[in-house]
Structures are given as structure tokens and as C-alpha cells.
Amino acid sequence: MGTLAADALDVSTAAQIKTAQPTSADRKPWVLLRGTLEPAIQNERYILTDTTGEILVKIKDDIWRGLLLRSGEEALVEGELEFKGSGAEVNIMYIQRAGSGGDAGVTVSQIKQLPEKSWVVVRGTIVRNIEKDNYLFRDSTGDMVVKIKEHVWRGLPRGTGDPVEIRGDIKWEKKTIAAFVDAGYIGKIQP
């Protein structure tokens, strides 16, 4: 059984993912991978190759967000690890050119200037639960709503005031004309 680096958000390898075991049906591990991508036979499926082997990844068309990679160019991808009948597959939520940065994070005030569907990393605290999946998030520049669905918590305790990192898409609420983050990942960070 492999040990994934997902808790610390270190890069996992294809070999680790191939030997990983499902933890539970409602908790899909979040993984980061670095490697080259080649199209597979199936639609939206790619083979990611790193120094330890190959793994099947699913990248929907809208996830590319205009990124073009040259043949053999490395990519850094992140997403949920799913266990299918044919083995492990990573459902990619974000892709970037390897070595291009992009993980420094943005602030609440910066998010308000970014277009919808931008992938962001924000660091701050959960202040309180507003309703159902909506939480008030705060960083040093302000407050905003983050939507964190049940499966995104992945067993993480839902305390308020703890420093967290949230990764997700920016969405715009049409009624209030306010931006919010639709979380794909949440993790606690060291203060």
C-alpha cells in the first residue's frame, strides 16, 4: 500500500497512486502530480508519465483554461483520486505548466478583480458557517464567502479560527454581484 503526499500537498508519484488503497467512498484523496501528458484513447483521458511510471488522469476541456503544452513539456496537475474498476484515476481540477509558479496564493481583495473560473489558492481562516455549504472566510485583506461541499472536507474537523488553505474556482453570485470561491480542496496550514 502506498502513502500519498496529499495531506501536506507535496507532489505524489504515479507509483504511489497505483499502490494507494481507497479510504472510504466519501473521501477522495487530493493529489498533486508532476509529469508529461499524452492523450489516451478515451475522451478527456490522458496518460501522465513521471519518473516512477504512468497513471491515467481525466482532464475535462474547461480545466485547460487555454493552456497549451508542447510535446514532452512537464505539467503540474492536482485533483481528486478516484478508484474505478480498472484501477486508480485522478480527476484533474487544475493544471499548469510545471515550474510556472502559480501556487503563491491570492488575497480576498485580489479575488474580487479576477474573472470567473479562475483557479485560486487562498490562505486565511474560516470565521463561521453562514448556511449549509457556505462559510465566511477571512484573510488580512477582507472577508468573502467560500462554498465547501461535504466531500471537500475529506474528514477534516470543521473548526473556526484555524489557518486554512483553500483551492478552488472563482464564481460570481449573479444576484449580489459578489465573488465567491467554490472549493475543490481545503487543508489546515501552520500559522
PDB file of C-alpha atoms in Angstrom:
ATOM      1  CA  MET A   1       0.000   0.000   0.000  1.00  0.00           C
ATOM      2  CA  GLY A   2       1.371   3.409  -0.969  1.00  0.00           C
ATOM      3  CA  THR A   3       1.479   6.541   1.105  1.00  0.00           C
ATOM      4  CA  LEU A   4       0.162   9.593  -0.667  1.00  0.00           C
ATOM      5  CA  ALA A   5       1.603  13.029  -0.065  1.00  0.00           C
ATOM      6  CA  ALA A   6      -1.831  14.659  -0.288  1.00  0.00           C
ATOM      7  CA  ASP A   7      -2.147  15.719   3.360  1.00  0.00           C
ATOM      8  CA  ALA A   8       0.860  18.014   3.134  1.00  0.00           C
ATOM      9  CA  LEU A   9       0.168  18.847  -0.524  1.00  0.00           C
ATOM     10  CA  ASP A  10       3.525  17.505  -1.612  1.00  0.00           C
ATOM     11  CA  VAL A  11       3.768  16.074  -5.108  1.00  0.00           C
ATOM     12  CA  SER A  12       2.755  12.409  -5.273  1.00  0.00           C
ATOM     13  CA  THR A  13       4.153   9.976  -7.826  1.00  0.00           C
ATOM     14  CA  ALA A  14       2.422   7.673 -10.296  1.00  0.00           C
ATOM     15  CA  ALA A  15       3.811   4.685  -8.378  1.00  0.00           C
ATOM     16  CA  GLN A  16       2.332   5.927  -5.077  1.00  0.00           C
ATOM     17  CA  ILE A  17      -1.067   6.408  -6.670  1.00  0.00           C
ATOM     18  CA  LYS A  18      -1.067   2.983  -8.324  1.00  0.00           C
ATOM     19  CA  THR A  19      -0.488   1.300  -4.958  1.00  0.00           C
ATOM     20  CA  ALA A  20      -2.842   3.529  -2.926  1.00  0.00           C
ATOM     21  CA  GLN A  21      -5.926   1.985  -1.392  1.00  0.00           C
ATOM     22  CA  PRO A  22      -9.369   3.599  -1.105  1.00  0.00           C
ATOM     23  CA  THR A  23     -10.015   5.053   2.355  1.00  0.00           C
ATOM     24  CA  SER A  24     -13.798   5.409   2.088  1.00  0.00           C
ATOM     25  CA  ALA A  25     -16.371   6.095  -0.609  1.00  0.00           C
ATOM     26  CA  ASP A  26     -16.961   9.682   0.521  1.00  0.00           C
ATOM     27  CA  ARG A  27     -13.294  10.703   0.982  1.00  0.00           C
ATOM     28  CA  LYS A  28     -11.354  11.062  -2.238  1.00  0.00           C
ATOM     29  CA  PRO A  29      -7.709  11.969  -1.567  1.00  0.00           C
ATOM     30  CA  TRP A  30      -6.425  15.215  -3.104  1.00  0.00           C
ATOM     31  CA  VAL A  31      -3.189  14.690  -5.022  1.00  0.00           C
ATOM     32  CA  LEU A  32      -0.606  16.720  -6.905  1.00  0.00           C
ATOM     33  CA  LEU A  33       1.346  15.151  -9.754  1.00  0.00           C
ATOM     34  CA  ARG A  34       4.147  16.368 -11.987  1.00  0.00           C
ATOM     35  CA  GLY A  35       4.868  14.783 -15.350  1.00  0.00           C
ATOM     36  CA  THR A  36       4.263  14.784 -19.089  1.00  0.00           C
ATOM     37  CA  LEU A  37       0.823  14.225 -20.619  1.00  0.00           C
ATOM     38  CA  GLU A  38      -0.126  12.204 -23.680  1.00  0.00           C
ATOM     39  CA  PRO A  39      -3.715  11.750 -24.913  1.00  0.00           C
ATOM     40  CA  ALA A  40      -5.247   8.332 -24.221  1.00  0.00           C
ATOM     41  CA  ILE A  41      -7.769   6.564 -26.439  1.00  0.00           C
ATOM     42  CA  GLN A  42     -10.754   7.690 -24.339  1.00  0.00           C
ATOM     43  CA  ASN A  43     -12.189  11.204 -24.464  1.00  0.00           C
ATOM     44  CA  GLU A  44     -10.776  13.602 -21.818  1.00  0.00           C
ATOM     45  CA  ARG A  45      -8.338  10.932 -20.593  1.00  0.00           C
ATOM     46  CA  TYR A  46      -4.559  11.355 -20.622  1.00  0.00           C
ATOM     47  CA  ILE A  47      -1.579   9.308 -19.525  1.00  0.00           C
ATOM     48  CA  LEU A  48       0.612  11.230 -17.074  1.00  0.00           C
ATOM     49  CA  THR A  49       4.163   9.902 -17.028  1.00  0.00           C
ATOM     50  CA  ASP A  50       6.689  10.698 -14.308  1.00  0.00           C
ATOM     51  CA  THR A  51       9.978   9.065 -13.283  1.00  0.00           C
ATOM     52  CA  THR A  52       8.118   6.264 -11.445  1.00  0.00           C
ATOM     53  CA  GLY A  53       5.627   5.233 -14.126  1.00  0.00           C
ATOM     54  CA  GLU A  54       2.285   6.162 -15.660  1.00  0.00           C
ATOM     55  CA  ILE A  55      -1.173   6.987 -14.310  1.00  0.00           C
ATOM     56  CA  LEU A  56      -4.485   7.682 -16.045  1.00  0.00           C
ATOM     57  CA  VAL A  57      -5.841  11.194 -15.496  1.00  0.00           C
ATOM     58  CA  LYS A  58      -9.113  12.785 -16.601  1.00  0.00           C
ATOM     59  CA  ILE A  59      -8.942  16.419 -17.705  1.00  0.00           C
ATOM     60  CA  LYS A  60     -12.228  17.949 -18.847  1.00  0.00           C
ATOM     61  CA  ASP A  61     -11.974  20.511 -21.635  1.00  0.00           C
ATOM     62  CA  ASP A  62     -12.802  23.515 -19.412  1.00  0.00           C
ATOM     63  CA  ILE A  63      -9.985  22.662 -16.960  1.00  0.00           C
ATOM     64  CA  TRP A  64      -7.330  23.511 -19.568  1.00  0.00           C
ATOM     65  CA  ARG A  65      -8.323  27.224 -19.404  1.00  0.00           C
ATOM     66  CA  GLY A  66      -6.432  27.959 -22.630  1.00  0.00           C
ATOM     67  CA  LEU A  67      -3.174  26.268 -21.546  1.00  0.00           C
ATOM     68  CA  LEU A  68      -1.199  24.703 -24.396  1.00  0.00           C
ATOM     69  CA  LEU A  69       1.643  22.293 -23.626  1.00  0.00           C
ATOM     70  CA  ARG A  70       4.304  21.261 -26.110  1.00  0.00           C
ATOM     71  CA  SER A  71       5.037  17.564 -26.530  1.00  0.00           C
ATOM     72  CA  GLY A  72       7.277  16.425 -23.666  1.00  0.00           C
ATOM     73  CA  GLU A  73       6.676  19.568 -21.598  1.00  0.00           C
ATOM     74  CA  GLU A  74       6.008  18.901 -17.904  1.00  0.00           C
ATOM     75  CA  ALA A  75       2.757  19.849 -16.230  1.00  0.00           C
ATOM     76  CA  LEU A  76       1.769  20.142 -12.577  1.00  0.00           C
ATOM     77  CA  VAL A  77      -1.760  18.859 -12.005  1.00  0.00           C
ATOM     78  CA  GLU A  78      -3.958  18.496  -8.950  1.00  0.00           C
ATOM     79  CA  GLY A  79      -7.266  16.805  -8.313  1.00  0.00           C
ATOM     80  CA  GLU A  80      -9.205  14.017  -6.636  1.00  0.00           C
ATOM     81  CA  LEU A  81      -8.021  10.422  -6.676  1.00  0.00           C
ATOM     82  CA  GLU A  82     -10.839   8.072  -7.662  1.00  0.00           C
ATOM     83  CA  PHE A  83     -10.833   4.301  -7.587  1.00  0.00           C
ATOM     84  CA  LYS A  84     -12.565   2.722 -10.582  1.00  0.00           C
ATOM     85  CA  GLY A  85     -12.984  -0.907 -11.581  1.00  0.00           C
ATOM     86  CA  SER A  86      -9.941  -0.564 -13.835  1.00  0.00           C
ATOM     87  CA  GLY A  87      -7.775   0.997 -11.096  1.00  0.00           C
ATOM     88  CA  ALA A  88      -6.890   4.445  -9.827  1.00  0.00           C
ATOM     89  CA  GLU A  89      -7.643   7.558 -11.878  1.00  0.00           C
ATOM     90  CA  VAL A  90      -7.102  11.212 -10.999  1.00  0.00           C
ATOM     91  CA  ASN A  91      -9.936  13.630 -11.814  1.00  0.00           C
ATOM     92  CA  ILE A  92      -7.921  16.784 -12.525  1.00  0.00           C
ATOM     93  CA  MET A  93      -9.305  20.074 -11.199  1.00  0.00           C
ATOM     94  CA  TYR A  94      -6.312  22.282 -12.074  1.00  0.00           C
ATOM     95  CA  ILE A  95      -3.387  22.130 -14.481  1.00  0.00           C
ATOM     96  CA  GLN A  96      -0.421  24.433 -15.023  1.00  0.00           C
ATOM     97  CA  ARG A  97       2.919  24.344 -16.780  1.00  0.00           C
ATOM     98  CA  ALA A  98       5.478  22.871 -14.341  1.00  0.00           C
ATOM     99  CA  GLY A  99       7.804  25.485 -12.894  1.00  0.00           C
ATOM    100  CA  SER A 100       5.476  28.381 -13.694  1.00  0.00           C
ATOM    101  CA  GLY A 101       4.722  29.238 -10.067  1.00  0.00           C
ATOM    102  CA  GLY A 102       1.011  29.790  -9.589  1.00  0.00           C
ATOM    103  CA  ASP A 103       0.899  28.462  -6.019  1.00  0.00           C
ATOM    104  CA  ALA A 104       1.753  31.659  -4.166  1.00  0.00           C
ATOM    105  CA  GLY A 105      -1.876  32.331  -3.385  1.00  0.00           C
ATOM    106  CA  VAL A 106      -4.064  35.378  -3.779  1.00  0.00           C
ATOM    107  CA  THR A 107      -5.885  37.596  -1.312  1.00  0.00           C
ATOM    108  CA  VAL A 108      -9.597  38.235  -0.899  1.00  0.00           C
ATOM    109  CA  SER A 109      -9.168  41.734  -2.337  1.00  0.00           C
ATOM    110  CA  GLN A 110      -7.356  40.314  -5.394  1.00  0.00           C
ATOM    111  CA  ILE A 111     -10.092  37.720  -5.984  1.00  0.00           C
ATOM    112  CA  LYS A 112     -12.619  40.494  -6.478  1.00  0.00           C
ATOM    113  CA  GLN A 113     -10.593  41.614  -9.531  1.00  0.00           C
ATOM    114  CA  LEU A 114     -10.223  38.180 -11.165  1.00  0.00           C
ATOM    115  CA  PRO A 115     -12.517  36.670 -13.806  1.00  0.00           C
ATOM    116  CA  GLU A 116     -14.938  33.846 -13.112  1.00  0.00           C
ATOM    117  CA  LYS A 117     -13.497  30.310 -13.336  1.00  0.00           C
ATOM    118  CA  SER A 118     -10.007  31.456 -12.322  1.00  0.00           C
ATOM    119  CA  TRP A 119      -8.346  28.801 -10.143  1.00  0.00           C
ATOM    120  CA  VAL A 120      -7.080  30.335  -6.908  1.00  0.00           C
ATOM    121  CA  VAL A 121      -5.265  29.399  -3.726  1.00  0.00           C
ATOM    122  CA  VAL A 122      -6.294  31.462  -0.674  1.00  0.00           C
ATOM    123  CA  ARG A 123      -4.955  31.287   2.867  1.00  0.00           C
ATOM    124  CA  GLY A 124      -6.795  32.606   5.905  1.00  0.00           C
ATOM    125  CA  THR A 125      -9.382  31.424   8.427  1.00  0.00           C
ATOM    126  CA  ILE A 126     -12.936  30.148   8.384  1.00  0.00           C
ATOM    127  CA  VAL A 127     -14.866  32.624  10.545  1.00  0.00           C
ATOM    128  CA  ARG A 128     -18.238  30.863  10.666  1.00  0.00           C
ATOM    129  CA  ASN A 129     -20.750  28.750   8.810  1.00  0.00           C
ATOM    130  CA  ILE A 130     -23.301  31.007   7.101  1.00  0.00           C
ATOM    131  CA  GLU A 131     -25.647  28.299   5.826  1.00  0.00           C
ATOM    132  CA  LYS A 132     -25.300  24.745   4.564  1.00  0.00           C
ATOM    133  CA  ASP A 133     -22.098  24.692   2.423  1.00  0.00           C
ATOM    134  CA  ASN A 134     -21.371  28.434   2.643  1.00  0.00           C
ATOM    135  CA  TYR A 135     -18.720  29.737   5.048  1.00  0.00           C
ATOM    136  CA  LEU A 136     -17.367  33.186   5.818  1.00  0.00           C
ATOM    137  CA  PHE A 137     -13.632  33.212   5.039  1.00  0.00           C
ATOM    138  CA  ARG A 138     -11.235  35.945   6.170  1.00  0.00           C
ATOM    139  CA  ASP A 139      -7.689  36.925   5.310  1.00  0.00           C
ATOM    140  CA  SER A 140      -5.730  40.097   6.078  1.00  0.00           C
ATOM    141  CA  THR A 141      -7.447  41.976   3.215  1.00  0.00           C
ATOM    142  CA  GLY A 142     -11.102  41.180   3.870  1.00  0.00           C
ATOM    143  CA  ASP A 143     -13.935  38.669   4.004  1.00  0.00           C
ATOM    144  CA  MET A 144     -15.683  36.589   1.376  1.00  0.00           C
ATOM    145  CA  VAL A 145     -17.903  33.539   1.045  1.00  0.00           C
ATOM    146  CA  VAL A 146     -16.410  30.149   0.251  1.00  0.00           C
ATOM    147  CA  LYS A 147     -18.561  27.197  -0.750  1.00  0.00           C
ATOM    148  CA  ILE A 148     -17.207  23.963   0.717  1.00  0.00           C
ATOM    149  CA  LYS A 149     -19.279  20.894  -0.137  1.00  0.00           C
ATOM    150  CA  GLU A 150     -19.404  17.924   2.235  1.00  0.00           C
ATOM    151  CA  HIS A 151     -16.953  15.720   0.282  1.00  0.00           C
ATOM    152  CA  VAL A 152     -14.345  18.506   0.049  1.00  0.00           C
ATOM    153  CA  TRP A 153     -13.789  18.425   3.825  1.00  0.00           C
ATOM    154  CA  ARG A 154     -12.336  14.881   3.488  1.00  0.00           C
ATOM    155  CA  GLY A 155     -12.766  14.234   7.216  1.00  0.00           C
ATOM    156  CA  LEU A 156     -11.103  17.500   8.297  1.00  0.00           C
ATOM    157  CA  PRO A 157     -12.568  18.913  11.552  1.00  0.00           C
ATOM    158  CA  ARG A 158     -14.684  21.991  10.840  1.00  0.00           C
ATOM    159  CA  GLY A 159     -13.342  24.340  13.471  1.00  0.00           C
ATOM    160  CA  THR A 160     -13.333  28.079  13.073  1.00  0.00           C
ATOM    161  CA  GLY A 161     -10.272  30.245  13.548  1.00  0.00           C
ATOM    162  CA  ASP A 162      -7.752  27.649  12.343  1.00  0.00           C
ATOM    163  CA  PRO A 163      -5.490  28.775   9.479  1.00  0.00           C
ATOM    164  CA  VAL A 164      -6.546  27.015   6.265  1.00  0.00           C
ATOM    165  CA  GLU A 165      -5.620  26.858   2.611  1.00  0.00           C
ATOM    166  CA  ILE A 166      -8.464  26.642   0.104  1.00  0.00           C
ATOM    167  CA  ARG A 167      -8.063  25.840  -3.584  1.00  0.00           C
ATOM    168  CA  GLY A 168     -10.930  26.345  -5.979  1.00  0.00           C
ATOM    169  CA  ASP A 169     -12.686  28.215  -8.769  1.00  0.00           C
ATOM    170  CA  ILE A 170     -13.918  31.768  -8.531  1.00  0.00           C
ATOM    171  CA  LYS A 171     -17.646  32.020  -9.165  1.00  0.00           C
ATOM    172  CA  TRP A 172     -19.785  35.138  -9.305  1.00  0.00           C
ATOM    173  CA  GLU A 173     -23.108  35.274  -7.495  1.00  0.00           C
ATOM    174  CA  LYS A 174     -25.432  36.885 -10.032  1.00  0.00           C
ATOM    175  CA  LYS A 175     -27.959  38.239  -7.507  1.00  0.00           C
ATOM    176  CA  THR A 176     -25.491  40.040  -5.245  1.00  0.00           C
ATOM    177  CA  ILE A 177     -22.733  40.626  -7.811  1.00  0.00           C
ATOM    178  CA  ALA A 178     -20.184  39.196  -5.381  1.00  0.00           C
ATOM    179  CA  ALA A 179     -17.352  36.747  -5.986  1.00  0.00           C
ATOM    180  CA  PHE A 180     -17.035  33.541  -4.004  1.00  0.00           C
ATOM    181  CA  VAL A 181     -14.698  30.554  -4.138  1.00  0.00           C
ATOM    182  CA  ASP A 182     -16.150  27.130  -4.948  1.00  0.00           C
ATOM    183  CA  ALA A 183     -13.637  24.965  -3.062  1.00  0.00           C
ATOM    184  CA  GLY A 184     -12.129  21.814  -4.506  1.00  0.00           C
ATOM    185  CA  TYR A 185      -9.659  21.380  -1.627  1.00  0.00           C
ATOM    186  CA  ILE A 186      -9.315  22.595   1.953  1.00  0.00           C
ATOM    187  CA  GLY A 187      -6.459  21.837   4.314  1.00  0.00           C
ATOM    188  CA  LYS A 188      -5.159  23.174   7.609  1.00  0.00           C
ATOM    189  CA  ILE A 189      -1.863  25.038   7.498  1.00  0.00           C
ATOM    190  CA  GLN A 190       0.689  26.005  10.111  1.00  0.00           C
ATOM    191  CA  PRO A 191       0.307  29.603  11.360  1.00  0.00           C
TER     192      PRO A 191
END
